[in-house]
Amino acid sequence: MSSSSQAGWRAQLKPGNPPKSLLIVNKLRTKVVVDAIDTLLAYVREKYPTLRVFHEDRPDIPDGVEVWHPGPNAEPVDLVVTLGGDGTILHASSLFKVGAVPPVLSFSMGTLGFLLPFHIDDYAKALDSAFEGRATVLHRMRLSCQFHSADGMPMDAHCEDWQVMNEIALHRGSSPHLNTIDIFVDGQHLTEAVSDGLIVSTPTGSTAYSLSAGGPIVHPSLSALVLTPICPRSLSFRPLVFPSSSTITLRVSERSRASAGLSMDGQVSHVLGPGEAVTVQASLYPIPCINRSSIAEPEDRTGEGAGPGKEDDWVRDINNLLQYNATFRSKALLRHSRT
Amino acid sequence: MSSSSQAGWRAQLKPGNPPKSLLIVNKLRTKVVVDAIDTLLAYVREKYPTLRVFHEDRPDIPDGVEVWHPGPNAEPVDLVVTLGGDGTILHASSLFKVGAVPPVLSFSMGTLGFLLPFHIDDYAKALDSAFEGRATVLHRMRLSCQFHSADGMPMDAHCEDWQVMNEIALHRGSSPHLNTIDIFVDGQHLTEAVSDGLIVSTPTGSTAYSLSAGGPIVHPSLSALVLTPICPRSLSFRPLVFPSSSTITLRVSERSRASAGLSMDGQVSHVLGPGEAVTVQASLYPIPCINRSSIAEPEDRTGEGAGPGKEDDWVRDINNLLQYNATFRSKALLRHSRT
Amino acid sequence: MSSSSQAGWRAQLKPGNPPKSLLIVNKLRTKVVVDAIDTLLAYVREKYPTLRVFHEDRPDIPDGVEVWHPGPNAEPVDLVVTLGGDGTILHASSLFKVGAVPPVLSFSMGTLGFLLPFHIDDYAKALDSAFEGRATVLHRMRLSCQFHSADGMPMDAHCEDWQVMNEIALHRGSSPHLNTIDIFVDGQHLTEAVSDGLIVSTPTGSTAYSLSAGGPIVHPSLSALVLTPICPRSLSFRPLVFPSSSTITLRVSERSRASAGLSMDGQVSHVLGPGEAVTVQASLYPIPCINRSSIAEPEDRTGEGAGPGKEDDWVRDINNLLQYNATFRSKALLRHSRT
Amino acid sequence: MSSSSQAGWRAQLKPGNPPKSLLIVNKLRTKVVVDAIDTLLAYVREKYPTLRVFHEDRPDIPDGVEVWHPGPNAEPVDLVVTLGGDGTILHASSLFKVGAVPPVLSFSMGTLGFLLPFHIDDYAKALDSAFEGRATVLHRMRLSCQFHSADGMPMDAHCEDWQVMNEIALHRGSSPHLNTIDIFVDGQHLTEAVSDGLIVSTPTGSTAYSLSAGGPIVHPSLSALVLTPICPRSLSFRPLVFPSSSTITLRVSERSRASAGLSMDGQVSHVLGPGEAVTVQASLYPIPCINRSSIAEPEDRTGEGAGPGKEDDWVRDINNLLQYNATFRSKALLRHSRT
Ligand SMILES: NC(=O)C1=CN([C@@H]2O[C@H](COP(=O)(O)OP(=O)(O)OC[C@H]3O[C@@H](n4cnc5c(N)ncnc54)[C@H](O)[C@@H]3O)[C@@H](O)[C@H]2O)C=CC1
Ligand SMILES: NC(=O)C1=CN([C@@H]2O[C@H](COP(=O)(O)OP(=O)(O)OC[C@H]3O[C@@H](n4cnc5c(N)ncnc54)[C@H](O)[C@@H]3O)[C@@H](O)[C@H]2O)C=CC1
Ligand SMILES: NC(=O)C1=CN([C@@H]2O[C@H](COP(=O)(O)OP(=O)(O)OC[C@H]3O[C@@H](n4cnc5c(N)ncnc54)[C@H](O)[C@@H]3O)[C@@H](O)[C@H]2O)C=CC1
Ligand SMILES: NC(=O)C1=CN([C@@H]2O[C@H](COP(=O)(O)OP(=O)(O)OC[C@H]3O[C@@H](n4cnc5c(N)ncnc54)[C@H](O)[C@@H]3O)[C@@H](O)[C@H]2O)C=CC1
């Protein structure tokens, strides 16, 4: 199993080198999730008996599963399996803050999402493709950030080494007042933004909060940073797309009436006061996400018989999820019921 | 049958005064439309034998139907029935350029649209509600316009007395160059717009071209004019909503590199050169459109048993047609198919 | 001095009936504001010696000025003068929660704003026009609201009788999670919104928060309600404009993961939990705002010599403030400095 | 003088290898342009006497300047100088359809633009920096395209080898009807678009037509394609950003009521009928545009004394041209004039 180190590029997992350890990640403990974990465990124990299986520390982890603690001294993990919604992958990402991340196989519990290529019913096919080295991955870029106090000194923030998959968002939160934030790109002043807040998003995050705030949809294999204002007072402030080599600094203006709450992938981390700043950059450690096309049968493919991984899941998802092709009229058809 | 003369307000059709003449309007002559006309004719001849039935002059109008010519000397019409898409009502509207318009009963041939309250299969119920004076109407505002030459003189344009239901649009058409258009509101200069064009829309038209260009959705019972720029160079030019008492003048700037094609309800009418202008105002003659709730059974209603016409078709349509409540997630559910 | 009771319409102030009492409203106590109040007081004492002058209760109110307490038993006020920014008028509005509001004369301290027709240096001209009954007013619509608990009962909220000039906004505030809010129009379900929040705005407020969130600009003499979503997950949720006769109810869904903070004109008032609702309606009590054109000299006017109040301040403001006519190019010109 | 062959990256021009031939490009023949050409010619003849100077074939080309014909057999050109607006560079680009393009030095005649780094008064400094190998370039990506007939065969279109700097746009032009266009990305169907048209833009073109249509602003050093719909009927069709390695095919649907006019950098080229398609890809031949920072004095620089070419002209332009930092309020200040 190999994974190119360049963010945003697909790599073939290597045959002949099956994962030796597996980390199961789930947020919810609903019956459907618990049952799915049991089924999956039964399957891997039968088929891959030497595999070590880990789980985060929780009172109720399944029998025979070892407790896993994140951090620099974590036990090595060769494959991550997530069960749940998009938020479950975001959580899995947050467990790997240091160093390279193992490939992630994400199962939905019934609804498919942007970050959920596999339906839980396909667990066997999907696991086998990973174990047999047939899986292909999309390296989803992540962001890392650094904090600076009002006097420009690096701040010793506990979340210093947080890695985000979707976005870093600064927001006025429950303050009734607009933020004033100075934006710098590679050290150069871009503008002063008076707004509800600002989002620095990865291409992956471009379909999350940034999209709701009016940002463009960016293909996850592009290496780019998206800067999207949230309800800006200036009508001319449009979303901007930068190369992933750019460094973006957001500094709460000394004149700002409000401080700004910082969230990373939807987790509120801390609050920046006037003069304080966060600097955002592409992280060295993308998340290798296993593609749905890894398990596609040749006959499923569109186009002229491209091999595994050639088809672009994302293009299909965009078409399906956003229903681009739905004009008002065809939507009307969906509901067509007589009065 | 009565209809308040104020645009945008609902009025009850009067019982005891059934329509004496009916105009059938259709654009397409597909078999399904022809059959529907036949069925409808059979019904009204049987049930309302004294009714005169008219149709526009066409080689193939049905037996016993009289030819009708629009214009100041047109035969009086008490009820209009349209069969087709939204474009068919726009066409019906264009037949009534002078004076008040009779109530319009619009049937869709299978797809429901914004302007198509009735499904053709409900023809009997719908006609009966109109003949028995139980129907309620929504007075949809229309626009009228006047043209001025570069020296400010009124221009003798053949479409002087056109009445539009959706919008008046100025557009660069096939010219590669941007238009420069000066906008005046009640004679006062609002701005100079450099863009692909401009739309002046009714609330009815707010879900047509104006919406595609980024305009707001305006309830058709509001008396208002919507001014929406099409691809403006200025980022700060946002859609504007004016009271229907406003007069909006669009004048192609003398400096404009391109002339501007004028369309009314999607019909290209003529081209304005530099210095020429069009002045748009609410027309005196709205279109009384019969509501779907006219035929609703008491038990169909939401809310606490409001009488006919109390329910707001439009609110329901907006919900259904635009699928507001569809987040990405619920859309994903629609397609949920295993890989 | 008269003022039509209909929101959004202009009325002529009546000659021969000068104000007998004046309320001065200011938020800041900066030297420039304090000096301006002194100058203004000296002027009215000299010119209108019988005038009673009021001020809100503050330790440092000027000599000879009487303390004024808002509420049902407040001393009658014939004219309000505000000195400060747009927020100062919003504050003045909040002082008049019950019954009709006296005309408001708003002075800026140097910057002109949307709600600030007069420059402080013009105080004499502006006051005289009001005292001599030459002033014209724009009745700016306000909103009132009612709260309902999860069981549908009216809630005894202390802000029950708040009146807002700009908008009522529901927002997730510092919760990281999206709100789910059900929207009803005249009791009919419009849609379920998953978003950062929702804004119900007056035409006046259409250039405030609603504009930042992507809403249209609505002329303040139109009687309308604007519903603008804040960062909605559904891409098809566009701003909507309703007649001012509509009643809009926003109910935090039982399924909402977050409660929603409610702000009125930027003041956080309270928090709605799942099942709780706010119902918004046009208030009976608009704010009569004195127009800048009240003091325009005949020769200042554009157009063909319209009388006072005929010119539309707002159209000019829109042009100036939003710089509609600024294409990128002409903006470039502004800065044109050689390298 | 060197130029990296990778689109979108900056390279240092090489010292010790001054240009031997110069092509002057201008569209207008106004006195100010003619005078500027004369001044510039006098300067280069004096300072670089061996330089050959070319101009396109026109009746009035200056004395001693040789006629230059574009095409595969064109005389080699080492440096292009443009005098005029952004359109002049677009025209210069259109002269180089085959093979690599020499560096382009663009002078504005007074207004600065996105593509016009130099003011004409700086001609000496700017030319010297190019001749002495001190200039740095930004490689602006271009697009090339291929046409296919309804039966899928490559079409022998005369503009087959056109290279575009800004965008390829399909538009309904003067047809009143919406286009229906199928979009394919790397051969996979993305969606069917019902709209006025579609834009495929380079990062350079992201501040041109695409921006007016609602697209994001993309840094020109990112290698990406932007797909922006023009007035789409589907509310959920948002602008999309793809890696520059993507191939985008736009095919007019067989069901489309209108054919689609194709323009390249604002030049209407030809019309695609139902079934016909255009395929767009990043071209091998970007345009090396000389940066303004090439002539900046060390003391002009912001930041910590970065060497020539380190400062990002574009970030400064975005700030200046779009006036991001202008909230309504500060714009109001600009105009602050007493009533
Ligand atoms: N107004 C908005 O749109 C807001 C969006 N968010 C997003 O929520 C994310 C956190 O997600 P949860 O913990 O699940 O919170 P959550 O349970 O509040 O869900 C957020 C929604 O966003 C979806 N989502 C998450 N990542 C996505 C992606 N990359 N592309 C498309 N859809 C995506 C989820 O499926 C879910 O529907 C944040 O990273 C942020 O992007 C957070 C706050 C406001
Ligand atoms: N980019 C765009 O969205 C454009 C839209 N149009 C619209 O097309 C209208 C003419 O319609 P047709 O003759 O049927 O031409 P058409 O056959 O080209 O159809 C236009 C589409 O707009 C729909 N439509 C028409 N009026 C509507 C309304 N009031 N609300 C919601 N949808 C509406 C029709 O159902 C149809 O789907 C024009 O009045 C204009 O509003 C015209 C050109 C471009
Ligand atoms: N993201 C945004 O745009 C937000 C806007 N606001 C607005 O701020 C208002 C409260 O104002 P302040 O107490 O002064 O707070 P503030 O001091 O935070 O100022 C808000 C800004 O909005 C301007 N403003 C207020 N009303 C306006 C109107 N009707 N038209 C145009 N501009 C207007 C003010 O001049 C000021 O520049 C709220 O009613 C809300 O509309 C509040 C929160 C976020
Ligand atoms: N509605 C719109 O915004 C439209 C824009 N255009 C643009 O015009 C371009 C052709 O330009 P011209 O021949 O000069 O025609 P033109 O004389 O009609 O000018 C178009 C405007 O776009 C500006 N412009 C051109 N390229 C730009 C860029 N890359 N970034 C920022 N501004 C730019 C020009 O300075 C000028 O202000 C096309 O490539 C297209 O991008 C063309 C049609 C409509």
mmCIF file of N, CA and C in Angstrom, chain C residues 85-86 108 110-114 116-119 121-122 125 207-208 211-212 235-236 238 292 295 300 316-317 320-323 328-329 331-339, chain D residues 85-86 108 110-114 116-119 121-122 125 207-208 211 235-236 238 292 295 300 316-317 320-323 328-329 331-339:
data_model
loop_
_atom_site.group_PDB
_atom_site.id
_atom_site.type_symbol
_atom_site.label_atom_id
_atom_site.label_comp_id
_atom_site.label_asym_id
_atom_site.label_seq_id
_atom_site.Cartn_x
_atom_site.Cartn_y
_atom_site.Cartn_z
ATOM 1 N N GLY C 85 -23.832 57.886 14.795
ATOM 2 C CA GLY C 85 -23.879 57.035 13.613
ATOM 3 C C GLY C 85 -25.248 56.398 13.428
ATOM 4 N N ASP C 86 -25.322 55.449 12.486
ATOM 5 C CA ASP C 86 -26.597 54.761 12.250
ATOM 6 C C ASP C 86 -27.098 54.108 13.539
ATOM 7 N N SER C 108 -25.228 63.422 11.298
ATOM 8 C CA SER C 108 -23.963 62.695 11.361
ATOM 9 C C SER C 108 -22.901 63.637 11.885
ATOM 10 N N GLY C 110 -19.917 63.716 10.753
ATOM 11 C CA GLY C 110 -18.848 63.898 9.764
ATOM 12 C C GLY C 110 -18.966 62.918 8.610
ATOM 13 N N THR C 111 -19.342 61.711 8.920
ATOM 14 C CA THR C 111 -19.552 60.755 7.838
ATOM 15 C C THR C 111 -21.053 60.677 7.599
ATOM 16 N N LEU C 112 -21.447 60.633 6.373
ATOM 17 C CA LEU C 112 -22.865 60.443 6.098
ATOM 18 C C LEU C 112 -23.150 58.955 6.021
ATOM 19 N N GLY C 113 -24.324 58.560 6.407
ATOM 20 C CA GLY C 113 -24.690 57.144 6.363
ATOM 21 C C GLY C 113 -26.059 57.005 5.753
ATOM 22 N N PHE C 114 -26.507 55.764 5.696
ATOM 23 C CA PHE C 114 -27.811 55.508 5.106
ATOM 24 C C PHE C 114 -28.930 56.143 5.905
ATOM 25 N N LEU C 116 -28.516 58.725 8.034
ATOM 26 C CA LEU C 116 -28.035 60.002 8.561
ATOM 27 C C LEU C 116 -28.121 61.086 7.505
ATOM 28 N N PRO C 117 -29.301 61.646 7.278
ATOM 29 C CA PRO C 117 -29.393 62.565 6.151
ATOM 30 C C PRO C 117 -28.630 63.873 6.340
ATOM 31 N N PHE C 118 -28.433 64.336 7.588
ATOM 32 C CA PHE C 118 -27.902 65.682 7.769
ATOM 33 C C PHE C 118 -26.502 65.702 8.360
ATOM 34 N N HIS C 119 -25.695 66.602 7.853
ATOM 35 C CA HIS C 119 -24.389 66.859 8.434
ATOM 36 C C HIS C 119 -24.592 67.805 9.599
ATOM 37 N N ASP C 121 -23.058 70.258 10.633
ATOM 38 C CA ASP C 121 -22.857 71.685 10.323
ATOM 39 C C ASP C 121 -24.127 72.345 9.786
ATOM 40 N N ASP C 122 -25.072 71.527 9.348
ATOM 41 C CA ASP C 122 -26.321 72.076 8.813
ATOM 42 C C ASP C 122 -27.420 72.157 9.873
ATOM 43 N N LYS C 125 -30.222 75.082 9.591
ATOM 44 C CA LYS C 125 -31.125 74.894 8.458
ATOM 45 C C LYS C 125 -32.097 73.748 8.704
ATOM 46 N N THR C 207 -30.175 47.359 3.621
ATOM 47 C CA THR C 207 -28.781 47.748 3.352
ATOM 48 C C THR C 207 -27.863 47.451 4.538
ATOM 49 N N ALA C 208 -28.409 46.804 5.570
ATOM 50 C CA ALA C 208 -27.605 46.465 6.748
ATOM 51 C C ALA C 208 -27.204 44.970 6.666
ATOM 52 N N LEU C 211 -28.006 42.738 3.515
ATOM 53 C CA LEU C 211 -27.202 42.966 2.305
ATOM 54 C C LEU C 211 -25.902 42.162 2.375
ATOM 55 N N SER C 212 -25.264 42.176 3.542
ATOM 56 C CA SER C 212 -24.031 41.402 3.715
ATOM 57 C C SER C 212 -24.283 39.915 3.490
ATOM 58 N N LEU C 235 -28.281 25.212 -1.393
ATOM 59 C CA LEU C 235 -27.855 26.212 -2.365
ATOM 60 C C LEU C 235 -29.015 26.938 -3.003
ATOM 61 N N SER C 236 -30.208 26.345 -2.939
ATOM 62 C CA SER C 236 -31.313 26.979 -3.662
ATOM 63 C C SER C 236 -32.112 27.946 -2.799
ATOM 64 N N ARG C 238 -32.827 31.206 -1.726
ATOM 65 C CA ARG C 238 -32.532 32.581 -2.091
ATOM 66 C C ARG C 238 -33.324 33.574 -1.240
ATOM 67 N N ARG C 292 -33.384 64.628 3.827
ATOM 68 C CA ARG C 292 -32.381 65.648 3.515
ATOM 69 C C ARG C 292 -32.950 66.693 2.559
ATOM 70 N N ILE C 295 -34.124 70.409 3.309
ATOM 71 C CA ILE C 295 -33.353 71.657 3.400
ATOM 72 C C ILE C 295 -32.665 72.017 2.089
ATOM 73 N N ASP C 300 -30.337 73.441 -5.859
ATOM 74 C CA ASP C 300 -29.588 72.196 -5.652
ATOM 75 C C ASP C 300 -30.223 71.038 -6.404
ATOM 76 N N ARG C 316 -30.046 58.872 -4.418
ATOM 77 C CA ARG C 316 -28.732 59.492 -4.454
ATOM 78 C C ARG C 316 -27.756 58.761 -3.540
ATOM 79 N N ASP C 317 -28.243 58.368 -2.370
ATOM 80 C CA ASP C 317 -27.368 57.656 -1.441
ATOM 81 C C ASP C 317 -26.883 56.346 -2.028
ATOM 82 N N ASN C 320 -24.230 57.071 -4.455
ATOM 83 C CA ASN C 320 -22.978 57.487 -3.832
ATOM 84 C C ASN C 320 -22.347 56.408 -2.981
ATOM 85 N N LEU C 321 -23.145 55.842 -2.109
ATOM 86 C CA LEU C 321 -22.550 54.949 -1.115
ATOM 87 C C LEU C 321 -22.069 53.644 -1.719
ATOM 88 N N LEU C 322 -22.846 53.119 -2.621
ATOM 89 C CA LEU C 322 -22.425 51.823 -3.148
ATOM 90 C C LEU C 322 -21.563 51.976 -4.384
ATOM 91 N N GLN C 323 -21.387 53.198 -4.834
ATOM 92 C CA GLN C 323 -20.538 53.426 -6.003
ATOM 93 C C GLN C 323 -20.861 52.473 -7.129
ATOM 94 N N PHE C 328 -14.395 48.239 -12.383
ATOM 95 C CA PHE C 328 -13.033 48.051 -11.879
ATOM 96 C C PHE C 328 -12.155 49.184 -12.394
ATOM 97 N N ARG C 329 -12.356 49.469 -13.656
ATOM 98 C CA ARG C 329 -11.515 50.439 -14.319
ATOM 99 C C ARG C 329 -11.563 51.802 -13.646
ATOM 100 N N LYS C 331 -12.418 52.510 -10.718
ATOM 101 C CA LYS C 331 -11.804 52.429 -9.398
ATOM 102 C C LYS C 331 -10.286 52.525 -9.528
ATOM 103 N N ALA C 332 -9.784 51.867 -10.556
ATOM 104 C CA ALA C 332 -8.345 51.895 -10.764
ATOM 105 C C ALA C 332 -7.892 53.337 -10.926
ATOM 106 N N LEU C 333 -8.719 54.113 -11.588
ATOM 107 C CA LEU C 333 -8.350 55.496 -11.835
ATOM 108 C C LEU C 333 -8.155 56.271 -10.540
ATOM 109 N N LEU C 334 -9.022 55.969 -9.583
ATOM 110 C CA LEU C 334 -8.963 56.674 -8.307
ATOM 111 C C LEU C 334 -7.578 56.613 -7.693
ATOM 112 N N ARG C 335 -6.980 55.462 -7.867
ATOM 113 C CA ARG C 335 -5.730 55.266 -7.151
ATOM 114 C C ARG C 335 -4.559 55.594 -8.048
ATOM 115 N N HIS C 336 -4.837 56.043 -9.256
ATOM 116 C CA HIS C 336 -3.780 56.000 -10.221
ATOM 117 C C HIS C 336 -2.506 56.711 -9.778
ATOM 118 N N SER C 337 -1.599 55.915 -9.337
ATOM 119 C CA SER C 337 -0.314 56.450 -8.941
ATOM 120 C C SER C 337 0.721 55.708 -9.746
ATOM 121 N N ARG C 338 1.723 56.379 -10.186
ATOM 122 C CA ARG C 338 2.753 55.709 -10.956
ATOM 123 C C ARG C 338 3.523 54.750 -10.056
ATOM 124 N N THR C 339 4.085 53.772 -10.685
ATOM 125 C CA THR C 339 4.816 52.775 -9.908
ATOM 126 C C THR C 339 5.969 53.408 -9.161
ATOM 127 N N GLY D 85 -5.038 49.144 -23.558
ATOM 128 C CA GLY D 85 -5.754 48.563 -22.421
ATOM 129 C C GLY D 85 -5.547 47.065 -22.327
ATOM 130 N N ASP D 86 -6.318 46.431 -21.442
ATOM 131 C CA ASP D 86 -6.220 44.980 -21.294
ATOM 132 C C ASP D 86 -6.459 44.280 -22.631
ATOM 133 N N SER D 108 0.269 50.749 -19.793
ATOM 134 C CA SER D 108 -1.032 51.429 -19.848
ATOM 135 C C SER D 108 -0.804 52.858 -20.294
ATOM 136 N N GLY D 110 -2.394 55.328 -19.027
ATOM 137 C CA GLY D 110 -2.855 56.272 -17.995
ATOM 138 C C GLY D 110 -3.654 55.562 -16.915
ATOM 139 N N THR D 111 -4.468 54.606 -17.316
ATOM 140 C CA THR D 111 -5.195 53.851 -16.312
ATOM 141 C C THR D 111 -4.441 52.543 -16.121
ATOM 142 N N LEU D 112 -4.318 52.125 -14.897
ATOM 143 C CA LEU D 112 -3.694 50.818 -14.684
ATOM 144 C C LEU D 112 -4.788 49.762 -14.688
ATOM 145 N N GLY D 113 -4.463 48.577 -15.146
ATOM 146 C CA GLY D 113 -5.446 47.509 -15.193
ATOM 147 C C GLY D 113 -4.846 46.239 -14.642
ATOM 148 N N PHE D 114 -5.632 45.187 -14.659
ATOM 149 C CA PHE D 114 -5.157 43.920 -14.140
ATOM 150 C C PHE D 114 -3.995 43.382 -14.947
ATOM 151 N N LEU D 116 -1.993 45.268 -16.910
ATOM 152 C CA LEU D 116 -1.168 46.394 -17.355
ATOM 153 C C LEU D 116 -0.245 46.839 -16.241
ATOM 154 N N PRO D 117 0.860 46.146 -16.031
ATOM 155 C CA PRO D 117 1.667 46.498 -14.857
ATOM 156 C C PRO D 117 2.350 47.858 -14.950
ATOM 157 N N PHE D 118 2.648 48.328 -16.171
ATOM 158 C CA PHE D 118 3.492 49.522 -16.256
ATOM 159 C C PHE D 118 2.764 50.745 -16.796
ATOM 160 N N HIS D 119 3.070 51.868 -16.210
ATOM 161 C CA HIS D 119 2.588 53.137 -16.721
ATOM 162 C C HIS D 119 3.532 53.554 -17.840
ATOM 163 N N ASP D 121 4.796 56.261 -18.661
ATOM 164 C CA ASP D 121 5.881 57.166 -18.278
ATOM 165 C C ASP D 121 7.109 56.426 -17.751
ATOM 166 N N ASP D 122 6.926 55.167 -17.381
ATOM 167 C CA ASP D 122 8.045 54.379 -16.862
ATOM 168 C C ASP D 122 8.738 53.560 -17.940
ATOM 169 N N LYS D 125 12.714 52.794 -17.588
ATOM 170 C CA LYS D 125 13.009 51.861 -16.491
ATOM 171 C C LYS D 125 12.582 50.432 -16.840
ATOM 172 N N THR D 207 -10.769 37.433 -13.238
ATOM 173 C CA THR D 207 -11.207 38.801 -12.898
ATOM 174 C C THR D 207 -11.906 39.487 -14.070
ATOM 175 N N ALA D 208 -12.117 38.739 -15.161
ATOM 176 C CA ALA D 208 -12.808 39.308 -16.326
ATOM 177 C C ALA D 208 -14.278 38.845 -16.322
ATOM 178 N N LEU D 211 -15.825 36.768 -13.341
ATOM 179 C CA LEU D 211 -16.120 37.496 -12.096
ATOM 180 C C LEU D 211 -17.488 38.167 -12.168
ATOM 181 N N LEU D 235 -30.602 26.797 -9.510
ATOM 182 C CA LEU D 235 -30.026 27.639 -8.460
ATOM 183 C C LEU D 235 -28.798 27.016 -7.822
ATOM 184 N N SER D 236 -28.662 25.688 -7.968
ATOM 185 C CA SER D 236 -27.552 25.068 -7.243
ATOM 186 C C SER D 236 -26.274 24.974 -8.074
ATOM 187 N N ARG D 238 -23.117 26.201 -8.977
ATOM 188 C CA ARG D 238 -22.124 27.166 -8.519
ATOM 189 C C ARG D 238 -20.839 27.085 -9.346
ATOM 190 N N ARG D 292 5.462 44.131 -12.536
ATOM 191 C CA ARG D 292 5.759 45.496 -12.122
ATOM 192 C C ARG D 292 6.909 45.541 -11.130
ATOM 193 N N ILE D 295 10.692 46.619 -11.705
ATOM 194 C CA ILE D 295 11.309 47.941 -11.687
ATOM 195 C C ILE D 295 11.169 48.647 -10.340
ATOM 196 N N ASP D 300 10.702 50.856 -2.223
ATOM 197 C CA ASP D 300 9.265 50.783 -2.499
ATOM 198 C C ASP D 300 8.624 49.582 -1.825
ATOM 199 N N ARG D 316 -1.445 43.234 -4.507
ATOM 200 C CA ARG D 316 -1.608 44.674 -4.386
ATOM 201 C C ARG D 316 -2.728 45.161 -5.312
ATOM 202 N N ASP D 317 -2.762 44.610 -6.511
ATOM 203 C CA ASP D 317 -3.801 45.018 -7.456
ATOM 204 C C ASP D 317 -5.195 44.678 -6.939
ATOM 205 N N ASN D 320 -6.127 47.150 -4.385
ATOM 206 C CA ASN D 320 -6.426 48.469 -4.936
ATOM 207 C C ASN D 320 -7.654 48.466 -5.833
ATOM 208 N N LEU D 321 -7.660 47.556 -6.755
ATOM 209 C CA LEU D 321 -8.700 47.622 -7.777
ATOM 210 C C LEU D 321 -10.074 47.279 -7.233
ATOM 211 N N LEU D 322 -10.134 46.296 -6.396
ATOM 212 C CA LEU D 322 -11.452 45.899 -5.914
ATOM 213 C C LEU D 322 -11.844 46.636 -4.641
ATOM 214 N N GLN D 323 -10.927 47.415 -4.125
ATOM 215 C CA GLN D 323 -11.208 48.188 -2.908
ATOM 216 C C GLN D 323 -11.867 47.342 -1.850
ATOM 217 N N PHE D 328 -19.081 50.205 3.348
ATOM 218 C CA PHE D 328 -19.959 51.286 2.873
ATOM 219 C C PHE D 328 -19.508 52.599 3.500
ATOM 220 N N ARG D 329 -19.207 52.492 4.751
ATOM 221 C CA ARG D 329 -18.879 53.675 5.507
ATOM 222 C C ARG D 329 -17.686 54.418 4.913
ATOM 223 N N LYS D 331 -16.530 54.268 2.029
ATOM 224 C CA LYS D 331 -16.875 54.825 0.722
ATOM 225 C C LYS D 331 -17.626 56.140 0.909
ATOM 226 N N ALA D 332 -18.497 56.149 1.897
ATOM 227 C CA ALA D 332 -19.268 57.362 2.138
ATOM 228 C C ALA D 332 -18.318 58.518 2.403
ATOM 229 N N LEU D 333 -17.233 58.221 3.082
ATOM 230 C CA LEU D 333 -16.280 59.261 3.417
ATOM 231 C C LEU D 333 -15.706 59.918 2.177
ATOM 232 N N LEU D 334 -15.477 59.094 1.183
ATOM 233 C CA LEU D 334 -14.880 59.600 -0.047
ATOM 234 C C LEU D 334 -15.666 60.766 -0.616
ATOM 235 N N ARG D 335 -16.966 60.621 -0.504
ATOM 236 C CA ARG D 335 -17.793 61.608 -1.166
ATOM 237 C C ARG D 335 -18.182 62.736 -0.236
ATOM 238 N N HIS D 336 -17.673 62.668 0.990
ATOM 239 C CA HIS D 336 -18.317 63.499 1.971
ATOM 240 C C HIS D 336 -18.381 64.971 1.575
ATOM 241 N N SER D 337 -19.528 65.354 1.121
ATOM 242 C CA SER D 337 -19.745 66.744 0.777
ATOM 243 C C SER D 337 -20.978 67.177 1.547
ATOM 244 N N ARG D 338 -20.971 68.360 2.033
ATOM 245 C CA ARG D 338 -22.141 68.833 2.770
ATOM 246 C C ARG D 338 -23.292 69.032 1.806
ATOM 247 N N THR D 339 -24.475 68.940 2.352
ATOM 248 C CA THR D 339 -25.669 69.060 1.507
ATOM 249 C C THR D 339 -25.725 70.432 0.855
#
